[in-house]
Amino acid sequence: MALSSTLTAAQGGTGLRLDRLTAADATAVFDYCQDPVFERYLTIPWPYLRSDATSFIAGFVPKGWASDAEYTWAIREADSDELLGVIALRLPSGSLGFWLGAAHRGRGLLPEAVGVVADWAFSTGVTDSLRWECLVGNTSSARVAEKCGFTFLGEVPAESAYRDGGHPLSWSGRLLSTDPRTPRPGWPWA
Ligand SMILES: CC(C)(COP(=O)(O)OP(=O)(O)OC[C@H]1O[C@@H](n2cnc3c(N)ncnc32)[C@H](O)[C@@H]1OP(=O)(O)O)[C@@H](O)C(=O)NCCC(=O)NCCS
C-alpha cells in the first residue's frame, strides 16, 4: 500500500496516533484479548493464544495491507508507544472493526479513532462509505457509531461469520463521506 499507514488526529481530541502493529505489541494484544467481553462480541479465536497474537501481527495484518483487503492500525496516544487498542477497515465493504483494552474504555478514544480513519478513507478515496455492525446488545460499540454520525440501518444477520460459522443478528450502520459527524436520530434507544 503506497498510502501512509500512520495517521494522526488533525486537530483537537486527545491526540491519537494510528500506526502499524509491531512484534513489540504481541504481549499487549495477547493480554487484552483474554477479556471475556471479546469472547462475546468479537470473532477472534477463543481461547485466545499467544500464537494468535503473533500470527495476527506478523501474518494477518501485513497481508491485509499488501492486498488492500484490510487496513489495520494500532491505536496509541500521540506521544507514547503503548498499545491501547486496534481499529481496522475492510475493503471493498468499508466495514470497520475495533476494540480497546479494558483500561482504556470510556474516554472517547474510539470515536476519535473512527473519525481519523473516516477522514483518511474519504480523503484518499479508498471508499466513500463506511459500514459498522455489532452484535445486538453491544451498546458500547453502537454508541461509538452513533457519536460518529452513522445512520442506524436496523437489525440484520452479521456480515462476518462468528466462531460457530453463524451470522447472528446484528445492529448495522453506515457513514457516507457527505454525512455530518454528529449523532442522528433512529438509534434503538433514541
Ligand atoms: C466498543 C469500544 C471500542 C468503545 O470504545 P470507547 O473509546 O470506550 O468508546 P466511548 O468512550 O465513546 O464509550 C462508548 C460507550 O462505552 C460504554 N463505556 C463507557 N465506559 C466504559 C468502560 N469503562 N467499559 C466498558 N464500556 C464503557 C458506554 O456505554 C459508552 O457510551 P456513553 O458515552 O454513552 O457512556 C470498547 O467498549 C471495546 O473495546 N469494547 C469491547 C470490544 C468490542 O465490543 N468492539 C466492537 C465490536 S463491534
CSV table of C-alpha atoms and ligand atoms in Angstrom, one decimal:
chain,number,residue,atom,x,y,z
A,1,MET,CA,0.0,0.0,0.0
A,2,ALA,CA,1.5,3.3,-1.1
A,3,LEU,CA,-0.7,5.3,1.2
A,4,SER,CA,0.6,6.4,4.5
A,5,SER,CA,-0.2,3.9,7.3
A,6,THR,CA,0.5,6.3,10.1
A,7,LEU,CA,-2.5,8.6,10.9
A,8,THR,CA,-2.9,11.4,13.4
A,9,ALA,CA,-5.9,13.4,14.6
A,10,ALA,CA,-5.9,16.6,12.6
A,11,GLN,CA,-7.0,18.9,15.5
A,12,GLY,CA,-8.4,18.6,19.0
A,13,GLY,CA,-9.2,15.3,20.6
A,14,THR,CA,-6.7,13.6,22.8
A,15,GLY,CA,-4.0,13.4,20.1
A,16,LEU,CA,-4.2,9.8,19.0
A,17,ARG,CA,-1.7,8.2,16.7
A,18,LEU,CA,-2.8,5.2,14.5
A,19,ASP,CA,0.2,3.2,13.2
A,20,ARG,CA,1.5,-0.2,12.4
A,21,LEU,CA,1.3,-3.0,14.9
A,22,THR,CA,4.8,-4.4,15.6
A,23,ALA,CA,6.2,-7.6,17.3
A,24,ALA,CA,6.6,-5.5,20.4
A,25,ASP,CA,2.8,-5.3,20.6
A,26,ALA,CA,2.2,-9.0,20.8
A,27,THR,CA,2.1,-9.2,24.6
A,28,ALA,CA,-0.4,-6.4,24.9
A,29,VAL,CA,-2.6,-7.9,22.2
A,30,PHE,CA,-2.5,-11.3,23.9
A,31,ASP,CA,-3.3,-9.8,27.3
A,32,TYR,CA,-6.1,-7.6,26.1
A,33,CYS,CA,-7.6,-10.5,24.2
A,34,GLN,CA,-8.2,-12.5,27.4
A,35,ASP,CA,-11.2,-10.2,28.1
A,36,PRO,CA,-14.5,-12.2,28.2
A,37,VAL,CA,-16.2,-9.3,26.5
A,38,PHE,CA,-14.1,-10.2,23.4
A,39,GLU,CA,-15.3,-13.8,23.5
A,40,ARG,CA,-18.9,-12.5,23.4
A,41,TYR,CA,-18.6,-9.7,20.9
A,42,LEU,CA,-15.6,-10.3,18.6
A,43,THR,CA,-14.8,-13.1,16.1
A,44,ILE,CA,-11.3,-13.6,17.4
A,45,PRO,CA,-10.2,-17.2,18.2
A,46,TRP,CA,-11.3,-18.4,21.7
A,47,PRO,CA,-9.4,-19.3,23.8
A,48,TYR,CA,-7.0,-16.7,22.5
A,49,LEU,CA,-3.4,-18.0,22.5
A,50,ARG,CA,-0.1,-16.1,22.3
A,51,SER,CA,0.4,-17.7,18.9
A,52,ASP,CA,-2.9,-16.0,17.8
A,53,ALA,CA,-1.4,-12.6,18.7
A,54,THR,CA,1.9,-13.2,16.9
A,55,SER,CA,0.2,-14.6,13.8
A,56,PHE,CA,-2.2,-11.7,13.8
A,57,ILE,CA,0.7,-9.2,13.8
A,58,ALA,CA,3.1,-11.0,11.6
A,59,GLY,CA,0.7,-12.6,9.2
A,60,PHE,CA,-2.9,-11.3,9.0
A,61,VAL,CA,-2.1,-7.5,9.3
A,62,PRO,CA,0.7,-7.2,6.8
A,63,LYS,CA,-1.2,-9.5,4.3
A,64,GLY,CA,-4.2,-7.2,4.6
A,65,TRP,CA,-2.2,-4.1,3.9
A,66,ALA,CA,-0.3,-5.8,1.0
A,67,SER,CA,-3.6,-7.0,-0.7
A,68,ASP,CA,-5.5,-3.8,0.1
A,69,ALA,CA,-8.2,-6.1,1.7
A,70,GLU,CA,-7.9,-4.9,5.3
A,71,TYR,CA,-6.0,-2.0,6.8
A,72,THR,CA,-5.3,-2.5,10.5
A,73,TRP,CA,-3.9,0.2,12.8
A,74,ALA,CA,-2.6,0.2,16.3
A,75,ILE,CA,-4.3,2.9,18.4
A,76,ARG,CA,-1.8,4.8,20.6
A,77,GLU,CA,-1.5,8.2,22.3
A,78,ALA,CA,0.5,10.5,20.0
A,79,ASP,CA,3.4,10.7,22.5
A,80,SER,CA,3.5,7.0,23.6
A,81,ASP,CA,4.3,3.6,22.1
A,82,GLU,CA,1.8,1.9,24.4
A,83,LEU,CA,-0.8,-0.1,22.5
A,84,LEU,CA,-4.3,0.9,23.6
A,85,GLY,CA,-6.4,-1.0,21.0
A,86,VAL,CA,-6.9,-1.8,17.3
A,87,ILE,CA,-9.0,-0.4,14.5
A,88,ALA,CA,-9.4,-2.0,11.1
A,89,LEU,CA,-11.0,-1.0,7.7
A,90,ARG,CA,-12.0,-3.9,5.5
A,91,LEU,CA,-12.4,-3.3,1.7
A,92,PRO,CA,-14.3,-3.2,-0.5
A,93,SER,CA,-17.2,-3.3,2.0
A,94,GLY,CA,-15.8,-0.3,4.0
A,95,SER,CA,-16.6,-2.3,7.2
A,96,LEU,CA,-14.9,-1.1,10.5
A,97,GLY,CA,-13.8,-3.3,13.3
A,98,PHE,CA,-12.3,-2.1,16.6
A,99,TRP,CA,-11.5,-2.8,20.2
A,100,LEU,CA,-9.7,-1.2,23.1
A,101,GLY,CA,-8.0,-2.8,26.1
A,102,ALA,CA,-10.4,-2.6,29.1
A,103,ALA,CA,-8.4,0.0,30.9
A,104,HIS,CA,-8.7,2.5,28.0
A,105,ARG,CA,-12.5,2.4,27.5
A,106,GLY,CA,-14.9,5.2,28.3
A,107,ARG,CA,-12.6,8.1,27.4
A,108,GLY,CA,-13.9,8.7,23.8
A,109,LEU,CA,-10.8,7.2,22.2
A,110,LEU,CA,-12.7,5.1,19.7
A,111,PRO,CA,-15.0,7.8,18.4
A,112,GLU,CA,-11.8,9.8,17.8
A,113,ALA,CA,-10.1,6.9,16.1
A,114,VAL,CA,-13.1,6.3,13.8
A,115,GLY,CA,-13.0,10.0,12.8
A,116,VAL,CA,-9.4,9.7,11.9
A,117,VAL,CA,-9.9,6.6,9.8
A,118,ALA,CA,-13.0,8.1,8.2
A,119,ASP,CA,-11.1,11.3,7.2
A,120,TRP,CA,-8.3,9.1,5.8
A,121,ALA,CA,-10.7,6.8,3.9
A,122,PHE,CA,-12.7,9.6,2.4
A,123,SER,CA,-9.8,11.9,1.5
A,124,THR,CA,-7.8,9.1,-0.1
A,125,GLY,CA,-10.9,7.7,-1.9
A,126,VAL,CA,-10.4,4.1,-0.8
A,127,THR,CA,-14.1,4.2,-0.1
A,128,ASP,CA,-16.9,6.8,0.2
A,129,SER,CA,-18.9,4.9,2.7
A,130,LEU,CA,-18.1,3.1,6.0
A,131,ARG,CA,-20.1,0.2,7.4
A,132,TRP,CA,-20.3,-0.7,11.0
A,133,GLU,CA,-22.0,-3.7,12.7
A,134,CYS,CA,-22.1,-5.2,16.2
A,135,LEU,CA,-24.0,-8.0,17.9
A,136,VAL,CA,-27.4,-6.8,19.1
A,137,GLY,CA,-26.9,-5.5,22.6
A,138,ASN,CA,-23.3,-4.3,22.3
A,139,THR,CA,-24.3,-0.8,23.3
A,140,SER,CA,-20.7,0.4,23.8
A,141,SER,CA,-19.9,-0.3,20.2
A,142,ALA,CA,-23.2,1.2,19.0
A,143,ARG,CA,-22.7,4.4,21.0
A,144,VAL,CA,-19.3,4.8,19.2
A,145,ALA,CA,-21.1,4.6,15.8
A,146,GLU,CA,-23.9,6.9,16.9
A,147,LYS,CA,-21.4,9.5,18.2
A,148,CYS,CA,-19.5,9.4,14.9
A,149,GLY,CA,-22.6,10.2,12.8
A,150,PHE,CA,-23.5,6.7,11.5
A,151,THR,CA,-27.1,6.2,10.3
A,152,PHE,CA,-28.7,3.2,12.0
A,153,LEU,CA,-29.8,0.7,9.4
A,154,GLY,CA,-31.5,-1.8,11.7
A,155,GLU,CA,-31.0,-5.4,12.8
A,156,VAL,CA,-29.6,-7.7,10.1
A,157,PRO,CA,-27.6,-11.0,10.1
A,158,ALA,CA,-23.9,-10.3,10.7
A,159,GLU,CA,-21.8,-9.8,7.6
A,160,SER,CA,-18.9,-11.6,9.3
A,161,ALA,CA,-19.2,-15.3,10.3
A,162,TYR,CA,-18.9,-15.8,14.0
A,163,ARG,CA,-16.9,-18.6,15.8
A,164,ASP,CA,-19.7,-21.2,15.2
A,165,GLY,CA,-20.0,-20.2,11.5
A,166,GLY,CA,-23.3,-18.5,12.1
A,167,HIS,CA,-24.3,-14.9,11.3
A,168,PRO,CA,-26.1,-13.7,14.4
A,169,LEU,CA,-28.5,-10.8,14.4
A,170,SER,CA,-26.5,-7.5,14.5
A,171,TRP,CA,-27.1,-3.8,14.6
A,172,SER,CA,-25.9,-2.2,11.4
A,173,GLY,CA,-24.9,1.4,10.4
A,174,ARG,CA,-23.5,3.4,7.6
A,175,LEU,CA,-21.5,6.6,7.3
A,176,LEU,CA,-21.3,8.4,4.0
A,177,SER,CA,-18.4,10.8,3.2
A,178,THR,CA,-21.0,13.6,2.9
A,179,ASP,CA,-22.7,12.9,6.3
A,180,PRO,CA,-22.2,15.3,9.2
A,181,ARG,CA,-20.2,13.7,12.0
A,182,THR,CA,-22.9,14.3,14.6
A,183,PRO,CA,-25.5,11.9,16.1
A,184,ARG,CA,-28.5,11.2,14.0
A,185,PRO,CA,-32.0,10.0,15.1
A,186,GLY,CA,-33.1,6.4,14.7
A,187,TRP,CA,-30.9,4.5,17.2
A,188,PRO,CA,-32.7,1.9,19.2
A,189,TRP,CA,-32.6,4.0,22.4
A,190,ALA,CA,-33.1,7.4,20.9
B,1,LIG,C1,-16.6,-0.5,21.8
B,1,LIG,C2,-15.4,0.1,22.4
B,1,LIG,C3,-14.2,0.1,21.5
B,1,LIG,C4,-15.8,1.6,22.8
B,1,LIG,O1,-14.6,2.4,22.8
B,1,LIG,P1,-14.5,3.7,23.8
B,1,LIG,O2,-13.4,4.5,23.4
B,1,LIG,O3,-14.6,3.2,25.2
B,1,LIG,O4,-15.9,4.5,23.4
B,1,LIG,P2,-16.5,5.7,24.3
B,1,LIG,O5,-15.6,6.2,25.3
B,1,LIG,O6,-17.2,6.6,23.3
B,1,LIG,O7,-17.7,4.9,25.1
B,1,LIG,C5,-18.7,4.3,24.4
B,1,LIG,C6,-19.6,3.6,25.3
B,1,LIG,O8,-18.9,2.6,26.0
B,1,LIG,C7,-19.5,2.4,27.3
B,1,LIG,N1,-18.5,2.6,28.3
B,1,LIG,C8,-18.0,3.7,28.9
B,1,LIG,N2,-17.0,3.4,29.8
B,1,LIG,C9,-16.8,2.1,29.7
B,1,LIG,C10,-16.0,1.2,30.3
B,1,LIG,N3,-15.1,1.6,31.2
B,1,LIG,N4,-16.0,-0.1,30.0
B,1,LIG,C11,-16.9,-0.6,29.1
B,1,LIG,N5,-17.8,0.3,28.4
B,1,LIG,C12,-17.7,1.5,28.8
B,1,LIG,C13,-20.6,3.5,27.4
B,1,LIG,O9,-21.8,2.9,27.1
B,1,LIG,C14,-20.2,4.5,26.4
B,1,LIG,O10,-21.2,5.2,26.0
B,1,LIG,P3,-21.6,6.6,26.7
B,1,LIG,O11,-20.6,7.6,26.2
B,1,LIG,O12,-23.0,6.9,26.3
B,1,LIG,O13,-21.4,6.4,28.2
B,1,LIG,C15,-14.9,-0.6,23.7
B,1,LIG,O14,-16.0,-0.6,24.6
B,1,LIG,C16,-14.5,-2.0,23.5
B,1,LIG,O15,-13.3,-2.3,23.2
B,1,LIG,N6,-15.4,-3.0,23.7
B,1,LIG,C17,-15.1,-4.4,23.5
B,1,LIG,C18,-14.8,-4.8,22.1
B,1,LIG,C19,-16.0,-4.5,21.2
B,1,LIG,O16,-17.1,-4.8,21.5
B,1,LIG,N7,-15.7,-4.0,20.0
B,1,LIG,C20,-16.7,-3.6,19.0
B,1,LIG,C21,-17.1,-4.9,18.2
B,1,LIG,S1,-18.3,-4.4,17.1
